[in-house]
JSON list of C-alpha atoms in Angstrom, two decimals:
[
{"chain": "Y", "resi": 3, "resn": "GLY", "atom": "CA", "xyz": [12.82, 8.46, 7.54]},
{"chain": "Y", "resi": 4, "resn": "GLU", "atom": "CA", "xyz": [12.41, 4.77, 5.61]},
{"chain": "Y", "resi": 5, "resn": "ASN", "atom": "CA", "xyz": [13.15, 5.16, 2.05]},
{"chain": "Y", "resi": 6, "resn": "VAL", "atom": "CA", "xyz": [12.14, 2.16, -0.07]},
{"chain": "Y", "resi": 7, "resn": "GLU", "atom": "CA", "xyz": [13.46, 2.26, -4.18]},
{"chain": "Y", "resi": 8, "resn": "GLN", "atom": "CA", "xyz": [12.22, -0.63, -6.41]},
{"chain": "Y", "resi": 9, "resn": "HIS", "atom": "CA", "xyz": [13.48, -1.42, -9.48]},
{"chain": "Y", "resi": 10, "resn": "PRO", "atom": "CA", "xyz": [12.77, -1.99, -12.32]},
{"chain": "Y", "resi": 11, "resn": "SER", "atom": "CA", "xyz": [9.77, 0.11, -13.05]},
{"chain": "Y", "resi": 12, "resn": "THR", "atom": "CA", "xyz": [8.33, -1.90, -15.81]},
{"chain": "Y", "resi": 13, "resn": "LEU", "atom": "CA", "xyz": [9.43, -5.57, -16.34]},
{"chain": "Y", "resi": 14, "resn": "SER", "atom": "CA", "xyz": [8.20, -7.87, -19.50]},
{"chain": "Y", "resi": 15, "resn": "VAL", "atom": "CA", "xyz": [9.04, -11.59, -19.57]},
{"chain": "Y", "resi": 16, "resn": "GLN", "atom": "CA", "xyz": [7.60, -14.48, -21.70]},
{"chain": "Y", "resi": 17, "resn": "GLU", "atom": "CA", "xyz": [5.20, -16.81, -20.17]},
{"chain": "Y", "resi": 18, "resn": "GLY", "atom": "CA", "xyz": [7.21, -19.26, -18.10]},
{"chain": "Y", "resi": 19, "resn": "ASP", "atom": "CA", "xyz": [10.12, -17.17, -17.60]},
{"chain": "Y", "resi": 20, "resn": "SER", "atom": "CA", "xyz": [11.52, -15.70, -14.55]},
{"chain": "Y", "resi": 21, "resn": "ALA", "atom": "CA", "xyz": [10.79, -12.50, -12.99]},
{"chain": "Y", "resi": 22, "resn": "VAL", "atom": "CA", "xyz": [12.46, -10.66, -10.28]},
{"chain": "Y", "resi": 23, "resn": "ILE", "atom": "CA", "xyz": [11.51, -7.61, -8.57]},
{"chain": "Y", "resi": 24, "resn": "LYS", "atom": "CA", "xyz": [14.54, -5.63, -5.84]},
{"chain": "Y", "resi": 25, "resn": "CYS", "atom": "CA", "xyz": [14.09, -3.18, -3.67]},
{"chain": "Y", "resi": 26, "resn": "THR", "atom": "CA", "xyz": [15.89, -1.75, -1.03]},
{"chain": "Y", "resi": 27, "resn": "TYR", "atom": "CA", "xyz": [15.70, 0.39, 2.44]},
{"chain": "Y", "resi": 28, "resn": "SER", "atom": "CA", "xyz": [17.43, 2.72, 4.19]},
{"chain": "Y", "resi": 29, "resn": "ASP", "atom": "CA", "xyz": [16.52, 1.72, 7.88]},
{"chain": "Y", "resi": 30, "resn": "SER", "atom": "CA", "xyz": [18.18, -0.46, 9.25]},
{"chain": "Y", "resi": 31, "resn": "ALA", "atom": "CA", "xyz": [15.43, -0.70, 11.89]},
{"chain": "Y", "resi": 32, "resn": "SER", "atom": "CA", "xyz": [13.30, -2.00, 9.09]},
{"chain": "Y", "resi": 33, "resn": "ASN", "atom": "CA", "xyz": [11.95, -5.75, 9.91]},
{"chain": "Y", "resi": 34, "resn": "TYR", "atom": "CA", "xyz": [8.81, -6.54, 7.87]},
{"chain": "Y", "resi": 35, "resn": "PHE", "atom": "CA", "xyz": [9.12, -6.42, 4.50]},
{"chain": "Y", "resi": 36, "resn": "PRO", "atom": "CA", "xyz": [5.70, -7.10, 2.32]},
{"chain": "Y", "resi": 37, "resn": "TRP", "atom": "CA", "xyz": [4.64, -7.38, -1.01]},
{"chain": "Y", "resi": 38, "resn": "TYR", "atom": "CA", "xyz": [1.70, -6.51, -2.65]},
{"chain": "Y", "resi": 39, "resn": "LYS", "atom": "CA", "xyz": [0.35, -7.18, -6.07]},
{"chain": "Y", "resi": 40, "resn": "GLN", "atom": "CA", "xyz": [-2.69, -4.82, -7.45]},
{"chain": "Y", "resi": 41, "resn": "GLU", "atom": "CA", "xyz": [-4.00, -6.12, -10.57]},
{"chain": "Y", "resi": 42, "resn": "LEU", "atom": "CA", "xyz": [-5.55, -3.18, -12.72]},
{"chain": "Y", "resi": 43, "resn": "GLY", "atom": "CA", "xyz": [-8.18, -0.80, -11.06]},
{"chain": "Y", "resi": 44, "resn": "LYS", "atom": "CA", "xyz": [-8.29, -3.41, -7.94]},
{"chain": "Y", "resi": 45, "resn": "ARG", "atom": "CA", "xyz": [-6.65, -2.73, -4.59]},
{"chain": "Y", "resi": 46, "resn": "PRO", "atom": "CA", "xyz": [-3.46, -3.81, -3.45]},
{"chain": "Y", "resi": 47, "resn": "GLN", "atom": "CA", "xyz": [-3.28, -7.29, -1.72]},
{"chain": "Y", "resi": 48, "resn": "LEU", "atom": "CA", "xyz": [-0.70, -9.14, 0.03]},
{"chain": "Y", "resi": 49, "resn": "ILE", "atom": "CA", "xyz": [1.28, -12.19, -1.76]},
{"chain": "Y", "resi": 50, "resn": "ILE", "atom": "CA", "xyz": [4.03, -12.33, 0.46]},
{"chain": "Y", "resi": 51, "resn": "ASP", "atom": "CA", "xyz": [5.90, -10.92, 3.26]},
{"chain": "Y", "resi": 52, "resn": "ILE", "atom": "CA", "xyz": [9.35, -11.63, 5.02]},
{"chain": "Y", "resi": 53, "resn": "ARG", "atom": "CA", "xyz": [10.18, -10.83, 8.89]},
{"chain": "Y", "resi": 54, "resn": "SER", "atom": "CA", "xyz": [14.13, -9.99, 9.33]},
{"chain": "Y", "resi": 55, "resn": "ASN", "atom": "CA", "xyz": [14.24, -13.28, 11.03]},
{"chain": "Y", "resi": 56, "resn": "VAL", "atom": "CA", "xyz": [14.60, -15.30, 7.91]},
{"chain": "Y", "resi": 57, "resn": "GLY", "atom": "CA", "xyz": [16.35, -14.83, 4.66]},
{"chain": "Y", "resi": 58, "resn": "GLU", "atom": "CA", "xyz": [14.20, -16.51, 2.30]},
{"chain": "Y", "resi": 59, "resn": "LYS", "atom": "CA", "xyz": [10.32, -17.40, 2.19]},
{"chain": "Y", "resi": 60, "resn": "LYS", "atom": "CA", "xyz": [8.57, -19.27, -0.70]},
{"chain": "Y", "resi": 61, "resn": "ASP", "atom": "CA", "xyz": [5.39, -20.18, -1.28]},
{"chain": "Y", "resi": 62, "resn": "GLN", "atom": "CA", "xyz": [4.68, -22.16, -4.31]},
{"chain": "Y", "resi": 63, "resn": "ARG", "atom": "CA", "xyz": [6.02, -20.00, -7.66]},
{"chain": "Y", "resi": 64, "resn": "ILE", "atom": "CA", "xyz": [6.81, -16.86, -5.41]},
{"chain": "Y", "resi": 65, "resn": "ALA", "atom": "CA", "xyz": [9.66, -16.39, -3.29]},
{"chain": "Y", "resi": 66, "resn": "VAL", "atom": "CA", "xyz": [11.01, -13.11, -1.67]},
{"chain": "Y", "resi": 67, "resn": "THR", "atom": "CA", "xyz": [14.86, -13.15, -0.14]},
{"chain": "Y", "resi": 68, "resn": "LEU", "atom": "CA", "xyz": [16.33, -10.85, 2.40]},
{"chain": "Y", "resi": 69, "resn": "ASN", "atom": "CA", "xyz": [19.60, -9.23, 2.96]},
{"chain": "Y", "resi": 70, "resn": "LYS", "atom": "CA", "xyz": [19.74, -7.32, 6.29]},
{"chain": "Y", "resi": 71, "resn": "THR", "atom": "CA", "xyz": [23.42, -6.59, 5.53]},
{"chain": "Y", "resi": 72, "resn": "ALA", "atom": "CA", "xyz": [23.20, -4.91, 2.16]},
{"chain": "Y", "resi": 73, "resn": "LYS", "atom": "CA", "xyz": [19.72, -3.82, 3.12]},
{"chain": "Y", "resi": 74, "resn": "HIS", "atom": "CA", "xyz": [17.76, -5.01, 0.09]},
{"chain": "Y", "resi": 75, "resn": "PHE", "atom": "CA", "xyz": [15.15, -7.70, -0.45]},
{"chain": "Y", "resi": 76, "resn": "SER", "atom": "CA", "xyz": [14.00, -9.22, -3.53]},
{"chain": "Y", "resi": 77, "resn": "LEU", "atom": "CA", "xyz": [10.61, -10.71, -5.11]},
{"chain": "Y", "resi": 78, "resn": "HIS", "atom": "CA", "xyz": [11.27, -13.89, -7.64]},
{"chain": "Y", "resi": 79, "resn": "ILE", "atom": "CA", "xyz": [8.11, -15.28, -9.79]},
{"chain": "Y", "resi": 80, "resn": "THR", "atom": "CA", "xyz": [9.15, -18.32, -11.39]},
{"chain": "Y", "resi": 81, "resn": "GLU", "atom": "CA", "xyz": [6.99, -20.52, -14.12]},
{"chain": "Y", "resi": 82, "resn": "THR", "atom": "CA", "xyz": [5.36, -16.71, -15.26]},
{"chain": "Y", "resi": 83, "resn": "GLN", "atom": "CA", "xyz": [1.87, -16.61, -16.43]},
{"chain": "Y", "resi": 84, "resn": "PRO", "atom": "CA", "xyz": [-0.48, -13.96, -18.28]},
{"chain": "Y", "resi": 85, "resn": "GLU", "atom": "CA", "xyz": [-2.48, -13.68, -14.68]},
{"chain": "Y", "resi": 86, "resn": "ASP", "atom": "CA", "xyz": [0.82, -12.48, -13.00]},
{"chain": "Y", "resi": 87, "resn": "SER", "atom": "CA", "xyz": [0.73, -9.53, -15.16]},
{"chain": "Y", "resi": 88, "resn": "ALA", "atom": "CA", "xyz": [0.12, -6.67, -12.25]},
{"chain": "Y", "resi": 89, "resn": "VAL", "atom": "CA", "xyz": [1.86, -3.75, -10.59]},
{"chain": "Y", "resi": 90, "resn": "TYR", "atom": "CA", "xyz": [3.94, -5.41, -7.68]},
{"chain": "Y", "resi": 91, "resn": "PHE", "atom": "CA", "xyz": [5.03, -3.15, -4.70]},
{"chain": "Y", "resi": 92, "resn": "CYS", "atom": "CA", "xyz": [7.02, -3.53, -2.07]},
{"chain": "Y", "resi": 93, "resn": "ALA", "atom": "CA", "xyz": [7.35, -2.20, 1.21]},
{"chain": "Y", "resi": 94, "resn": "ALA", "atom": "CA", "xyz": [9.35, -2.05, 4.61]},
{"chain": "Y", "resi": 95, "resn": "SER", "atom": "CA", "xyz": [8.00, -1.32, 8.21]},
{"chain": "Y", "resi": 96, "resn": "MET", "atom": "CA", "xyz": [9.93, -0.59, 11.32]},
{"chain": "Y", "resi": 97, "resn": "GLU", "atom": "CA", "xyz": [9.86, -2.67, 14.43]},
{"chain": "Y", "resi": 98, "resn": "THR", "atom": "CA", "xyz": [8.56, 0.69, 16.45]},
{"chain": "Y", "resi": 99, "resn": "GLY", "atom": "CA", "xyz": [6.00, 2.30, 14.40]},
{"chain": "Y", "resi": 100, "resn": "ASN", "atom": "CA", "xyz": [2.82, 2.00, 12.82]},
{"chain": "Y", "resi": 101, "resn": "GLN", "atom": "CA", "xyz": [3.94, 3.45, 8.96]},
{"chain": "Y", "resi": 102, "resn": "PHE", "atom": "CA", "xyz": [4.83, 1.11, 6.22]},
{"chain": "Y", "resi": 103, "resn": "TYR", "atom": "CA", "xyz": [6.60, 2.51, 3.29]},
{"chain": "Y", "resi": 104, "resn": "PHE", "atom": "CA", "xyz": [6.40, 1.39, -0.24]},
{"chain": "Y", "resi": 105, "resn": "GLY", "atom": "CA", "xyz": [8.39, 1.42, -2.81]},
{"chain": "Y", "resi": 106, "resn": "THR", "atom": "CA", "xyz": [7.44, 3.22, -6.36]},
{"chain": "Y", "resi": 107, "resn": "GLY", "atom": "CA", "xyz": [5.67, -0.18, -7.94]},
{"chain": "Y", "resi": 108, "resn": "THR", "atom": "CA", "xyz": [6.82, -2.90, -10.39]},
{"chain": "Y", "resi": 109, "resn": "SER", "atom": "CA", "xyz": [4.25, -3.01, -13.71]},
{"chain": "Y", "resi": 110, "resn": "LEU", "atom": "CA", "xyz": [4.70, -6.77, -14.43]},
{"chain": "Y", "resi": 111, "resn": "THR", "atom": "CA", "xyz": [3.79, -7.95, -18.13]},
{"chain": "Y", "resi": 112, "resn": "VAL", "atom": "CA", "xyz": [3.84, -11.37, -19.14]},
{"chain": "Y", "resi": 113, "resn": "ILE", "atom": "CA", "xyz": [3.22, -12.13, -22.75]},
{"chain": "Y", "resi": 114, "resn": "PRO", "atom": "CA", "xyz": [1.59, -15.30, -24.02]},
{"chain": "U", "resi": 6, "resn": "SER", "atom": "CA", "xyz": [-14.37, -11.70, 9.34]},
{"chain": "U", "resi": 7, "resn": "GLN", "atom": "CA", "xyz": [-12.46, -7.93, 8.30]},
{"chain": "U", "resi": 8, "resn": "THR", "atom": "CA", "xyz": [-13.88, -6.09, 5.53]},
{"chain": "U", "resi": 9, "resn": "ILE", "atom": "CA", "xyz": [-13.06, -2.39, 4.87]},
{"chain": "U", "resi": 10, "resn": "HIS", "atom": "CA", "xyz": [-15.41, -0.26, 3.00]},
{"chain": "U", "resi": 11, "resn": "GLN", "atom": "CA", "xyz": [-14.90, 2.80, 1.26]},
{"chain": "U", "resi": 12, "resn": "TRP", "atom": "CA", "xyz": [-17.12, 5.55, -0.30]},
{"chain": "U", "resi": 13, "resn": "PRO", "atom": "CA", "xyz": [-17.89, 6.98, -2.73]},
{"chain": "U", "resi": 14, "resn": "ALA", "atom": "CA", "xyz": [-15.97, 4.81, -5.46]},
{"chain": "U", "resi": 15, "resn": "THR", "atom": "CA", "xyz": [-15.63, 7.64, -8.02]},
{"chain": "U", "resi": 16, "resn": "LEU", "atom": "CA", "xyz": [-16.13, 11.06, -7.62]},
{"chain": "U", "resi": 17, "resn": "VAL", "atom": "CA", "xyz": [-15.53, 14.20, -10.46]},
{"chain": "U", "resi": 18, "resn": "GLN", "atom": "CA", "xyz": [-15.02, 17.23, -8.74]},
{"chain": "U", "resi": 19, "resn": "PRO", "atom": "CA", "xyz": [-14.50, 20.73, -9.88]},
{"chain": "U", "resi": 20, "resn": "VAL", "atom": "CA", "xyz": [-11.46, 22.69, -8.63]},
{"chain": "U", "resi": 21, "resn": "GLY", "atom": "CA", "xyz": [-12.11, 24.33, -5.62]},
{"chain": "U", "resi": 22, "resn": "SER", "atom": "CA", "xyz": [-15.20, 22.20, -4.33]},
{"chain": "U", "resi": 23, "resn": "PRO", "atom": "CA", "xyz": [-14.85, 20.66, -0.75]},
{"chain": "U", "resi": 24, "resn": "LEU", "atom": "CA", "xyz": [-13.84, 16.46, -0.84]},
{"chain": "U", "resi": 25, "resn": "SER", "atom": "CA", "xyz": [-14.80, 14.53, 1.96]},
{"chain": "U", "resi": 26, "resn": "LEU", "atom": "CA", "xyz": [-14.38, 10.50, 1.73]},
{"chain": "U", "resi": 27, "resn": "GLU", "atom": "CA", "xyz": [-15.07, 7.65, 3.99]},
{"chain": "U", "resi": 28, "resn": "CYS", "atom": "CA", "xyz": [-13.77, 5.03, 4.97]},
{"chain": "U", "resi": 29, "resn": "THR", "atom": "CA", "xyz": [-15.06, 2.22, 7.60]},
{"chain": "U", "resi": 30, "resn": "VAL", "atom": "CA", "xyz": [-13.96, -0.98, 9.30]},
{"chain": "U", "resi": 31, "resn": "GLU", "atom": "CA", "xyz": [-15.83, -3.93, 10.60]},
{"chain": "U", "resi": 32, "resn": "GLY", "atom": "CA", "xyz": [-14.97, -7.02, 12.72]},
{"chain": "U", "resi": 33, "resn": "THR", "atom": "CA", "xyz": [-11.99, -5.63, 13.98]},
{"chain": "U", "resi": 34, "resn": "SER", "atom": "CA", "xyz": [-11.31, -3.09, 17.21]},
{"chain": "U", "resi": 35, "resn": "ASN", "atom": "CA", "xyz": [-8.34, -0.81, 17.51]},
{"chain": "U", "resi": 36, "resn": "PRO", "atom": "CA", "xyz": [-7.10, -0.67, 14.31]},
{"chain": "U", "resi": 37, "resn": "ASN", "atom": "CA", "xyz": [-4.82, 1.26, 12.40]},
{"chain": "U", "resi": 38, "resn": "LEU", "atom": "CA", "xyz": [-5.71, 3.42, 9.70]},
{"chain": "U", "resi": 39, "resn": "TYR", "atom": "CA", "xyz": [-4.08, 4.78, 6.61]},
{"chain": "U", "resi": 40, "resn": "TRP", "atom": "CA", "xyz": [-4.65, 7.12, 3.82]},
{"chain": "U", "resi": 41, "resn": "TYR", "atom": "CA", "xyz": [-2.69, 6.21, 0.63]},
{"chain": "U", "resi": 42, "resn": "ARG", "atom": "CA", "xyz": [-2.94, 8.61, -2.64]},
{"chain": "U", "resi": 43, "resn": "GLN", "atom": "CA", "xyz": [-2.15, 6.73, -6.06]},
{"chain": "U", "resi": 44, "resn": "ALA", "atom": "CA", "xyz": [-1.48, 8.90, -8.78]},
{"chain": "U", "resi": 45, "resn": "ALA", "atom": "CA", "xyz": [-1.96, 7.50, -12.38]},
{"chain": "U", "resi": 46, "resn": "GLY", "atom": "CA", "xyz": [1.26, 5.22, -12.74]},
{"chain": "U", "resi": 47, "resn": "ARG", "atom": "CA", "xyz": [2.75, 5.85, -9.61]},
{"chain": "U", "resi": 48, "resn": "GLY", "atom": "CA", "xyz": [3.33, 4.15, -6.05]},
{"chain": "U", "resi": 49, "resn": "LEU", "atom": "CA", "xyz": [1.52, 4.53, -3.08]},
{"chain": "U", "resi": 50, "resn": "GLN", "atom": "CA", "xyz": [1.83, 7.79, -1.07]},
{"chain": "U", "resi": 51, "resn": "LEU", "atom": "CA", "xyz": [1.06, 7.66, 2.21]},
{"chain": "U", "resi": 52, "resn": "LEU", "atom": "CA", "xyz": [-0.60, 10.61, 3.36]},
{"chain": "U", "resi": 53, "resn": "PHE", "atom": "CA", "xyz": [-2.43, 10.15, 6.94]},
{"chain": "U", "resi": 54, "resn": "TYR", "atom": "CA", "xyz": [-2.23, 7.36, 9.41]},
{"chain": "U", "resi": 55, "resn": "SER", "atom": "CA", "xyz": [-4.12, 7.23, 12.69]},
{"chain": "U", "resi": 56, "resn": "VAL", "atom": "CA", "xyz": [-3.48, 4.78, 15.96]},
{"chain": "U", "resi": 57, "resn": "GLY", "atom": "CA", "xyz": [-6.56, 6.03, 17.41]},
{"chain": "U", "resi": 58, "resn": "ILE", "atom": "CA", "xyz": [-9.62, 8.15, 17.46]},
{"chain": "U", "resi": 59, "resn": "GLY", "atom": "CA", "xyz": [-8.46, 12.03, 17.10]},
{"chain": "U", "resi": 60, "resn": "GLN", "atom": "CA", "xyz": [-5.49, 11.04, 16.38]},
{"chain": "U", "resi": 61, "resn": "ILE", "atom": "CA", "xyz": [-3.81, 11.69, 13.44]},
{"chain": "U", "resi": 62, "resn": "SER", "atom": "CA", "xyz": [-0.33, 11.91, 11.50]},
{"chain": "U", "resi": 63, "resn": "SER", "atom": "CA", "xyz": [0.53, 13.36, 8.21]},
{"chain": "U", "resi": 64, "resn": "GLU", "atom": "CA", "xyz": [2.84, 12.48, 6.05]},
{"chain": "U", "resi": 65, "resn": "VAL", "atom": "CA", "xyz": [2.84, 14.65, 3.55]},
{"chain": "U", "resi": 66, "resn": "PRO", "atom": "CA", "xyz": [2.39, 18.61, 3.86]},
{"chain": "U", "resi": 67, "resn": "GLN", "atom": "CA", "xyz": [-0.84, 19.69, 1.40]},
{"chain": "U", "resi": 68, "resn": "ASN", "atom": "CA", "xyz": [-4.15, 21.11, 1.37]},
{"chain": "U", "resi": 69, "resn": "LEU", "atom": "CA", "xyz": [-6.06, 17.43, 2.77]},
{"chain": "U", "resi": 70, "resn": "SER", "atom": "CA", "xyz": [-6.72, 16.67, 6.01]},
{"chain": "U", "resi": 71, "resn": "ALA", "atom": "CA", "xyz": [-8.13, 13.74, 7.93]},
{"chain": "U", "resi": 72, "resn": "SER", "atom": "CA", "xyz": [-10.52, 12.90, 11.03]},
{"chain": "U", "resi": 73, "resn": "ARG", "atom": "CA", "xyz": [-11.22, 9.85, 13.07]},
{"chain": "U", "resi": 74, "resn": "PRO", "atom": "CA", "xyz": [-14.11, 10.51, 14.80]},
{"chain": "U", "resi": 75, "resn": "GLN", "atom": "CA", "xyz": [-15.01, 6.74, 15.62]},
{"chain": "U", "resi": 76, "resn": "ASP", "atom": "CA", "xyz": [-12.90, 3.85, 16.30]},
{"chain": "U", "resi": 77, "resn": "ARG", "atom": "CA", "xyz": [-13.31, 2.29, 13.41]},
{"chain": "U", "resi": 78, "resn": "GLN", "atom": "CA", "xyz": [-14.08, 5.69, 10.98]},
{"chain": "U", "resi": 79, "resn": "PHE", "atom": "CA", "xyz": [-11.40, 7.64, 9.36]},
{"chain": "U", "resi": 80, "resn": "ILE", "atom": "CA", "xyz": [-12.87, 10.48, 6.40]},
{"chain": "U", "resi": 81, "resn": "LEU", "atom": "CA", "xyz": [-10.22, 12.31, 4.38]},
{"chain": "U", "resi": 82, "resn": "SER", "atom": "CA", "xyz": [-11.05, 15.89, 3.45]},
{"chain": "U", "resi": 83, "resn": "SER", "atom": "CA", "xyz": [-10.27, 19.19, 1.54]},
{"chain": "U", "resi": 84, "resn": "LYS", "atom": "CA", "xyz": [-11.68, 22.68, 1.78]},
{"chain": "U", "resi": 85, "resn": "LYS", "atom": "CA", "xyz": [-10.94, 23.64, -1.57]},
{"chain": "U", "resi": 86, "resn": "LEU", "atom": "CA", "xyz": [-9.64, 20.89, -4.54]},
{"chain": "U", "resi": 87, "resn": "LEU", "atom": "CA", "xyz": [-6.57, 21.29, -6.45]},
{"chain": "U", "resi": 88, "resn": "LEU", "atom": "CA", "xyz": [-6.22, 19.55, -10.14]},
{"chain": "U", "resi": 89, "resn": "SER", "atom": "CA", "xyz": [-2.59, 17.50, -8.55]},
{"chain": "U", "resi": 90, "resn": "ASP", "atom": "CA", "xyz": [-5.52, 16.28, -6.04]},
{"chain": "U", "resi": 91, "resn": "SER", "atom": "CA", "xyz": [-6.89, 13.68, -8.63]},
{"chain": "U", "resi": 92, "resn": "GLY", "atom": "CA", "xyz": [-5.93, 10.37, -7.81]},
{"chain": "U", "resi": 93, "resn": "PHE", "atom": "CA", "xyz": [-7.11, 7.05, -6.84]},
{"chain": "U", "resi": 94, "resn": "TYR", "atom": "CA", "xyz": [-7.27, 7.27, -2.77]},
{"chain": "U", "resi": 95, "resn": "LEU", "atom": "CA", "xyz": [-6.95, 4.01, -1.00]},
{"chain": "U", "resi": 96, "resn": "CYS", "atom": "CA", "xyz": [-7.94, 3.51, 2.76]},
{"chain": "U", "resi": 97, "resn": "ALA", "atom": "CA", "xyz": [-6.17, 0.41, 4.37]},
{"chain": "U", "resi": 98, "resn": "TRP", "atom": "CA", "xyz": [-6.28, -0.76, 8.05]},
{"chain": "U", "resi": 99, "resn": "SER", "atom": "CA", "xyz": [-3.82, -2.86, 9.84]},
{"chain": "U", "resi": 100, "resn": "VAL", "atom": "CA", "xyz": [-3.04, -4.88, 13.59]},
{"chain": "U", "resi": 101, "resn": "ARG", "atom": "CA", "xyz": [-2.48, -1.94, 16.03]},
{"chain": "U", "resi": 102, "resn": "GLY", "atom": "CA", "xyz": [1.77, -2.52, 16.66]},
{"chain": "U", "resi": 103, "resn": "GLY", "atom": "CA", "xyz": [2.81, -2.65, 13.31]},
{"chain": "U", "resi": 104, "resn": "ARG", "atom": "CA", "xyz": [5.11, -5.54, 11.54]},
{"chain": "U", "resi": 105, "resn": "ASN", "atom": "CA", "xyz": [1.19, -6.74, 10.10]},
{"chain": "U", "resi": 106, "resn": "GLU", "atom": "CA", "xyz": [-0.15, -7.48, 6.86]},
{"chain": "U", "resi": 107, "resn": "GLN", "atom": "CA", "xyz": [-2.29, -4.08, 5.54]},
{"chain": "U", "resi": 108, "resn": "PHE", "atom": "CA", "xyz": [-5.67, -4.54, 3.91]},
{"chain": "U", "resi": 109, "resn": "PHE", "atom": "CA", "xyz": [-6.80, -2.07, 1.54]},
{"chain": "U", "resi": 110, "resn": "GLY", "atom": "CA", "xyz": [-10.51, -0.59, 0.52]},
{"chain": "U", "resi": 111, "resn": "PRO", "atom": "CA", "xyz": [-11.52, -1.15, -2.72]},
{"chain": "U", "resi": 112, "resn": "GLY", "atom": "CA", "xyz": [-10.73, 2.73, -3.20]},
{"chain": "U", "resi": 113, "resn": "THR", "atom": "CA", "xyz": [-12.13, 5.84, -4.71]},
{"chain": "U", "resi": 114, "resn": "ARG", "atom": "CA", "xyz": [-11.38, 7.42, -8.26]},
{"chain": "U", "resi": 115, "resn": "LEU", "atom": "CA", "xyz": [-11.22, 11.17, -7.89]},
{"chain": "U", "resi": 116, "resn": "THR", "atom": "CA", "xyz": [-10.99, 13.53, -10.88]},
{"chain": "U", "resi": 117, "resn": "VAL", "atom": "CA", "xyz": [-10.44, 17.14, -10.25]},
{"chain": "U", "resi": 118, "resn": "LEU", "atom": "CA", "xyz": [-11.66, 18.64, -13.53]}
]
């Protein structure tokens, strides 16, 4: 089955700096890669996703890049703000199947 | 619009007691349904998923079971809880066919003492 690894597990940045979280996956059949944000005590919510037919996608301060050859994808947050502090999860989904495989999460702290 | 409900929100149970957590989805038909467990400081562990009534796939062998008696109802159960069953249980749904967003419920915080 699919194996998703996520790094780092914790990340602290100064407000205004950039944050990068990286994930790798094992199954080349995976073609949908969402990122979820989970604030303390709340449910995970989708913040951005990318499909394998594109290499990069951007939404304001958030961007995701995908390298299918190397089987890795990354989340980039620019101009970080304290409200970006949360746990971020990457995930991978196969083209034929109904399962989502999540990474172990990255706890991001933005220091004011 | 679609909504997903879970109850109870919090639960404290003694070791060896039974468990029943319920999840229901409104505003959609034939969803894929999922149960995840999130231990403290850990990631999301997929426990079960279902693509239809009575169809359950288990990802991790354990003392938990799941059932889907109706299209939009997903139940997580245990006959005898273990200490290691403590955690945050999340139900989620997605459009059948994969490659789409998962929508999570508010979760149930389970503490086994």
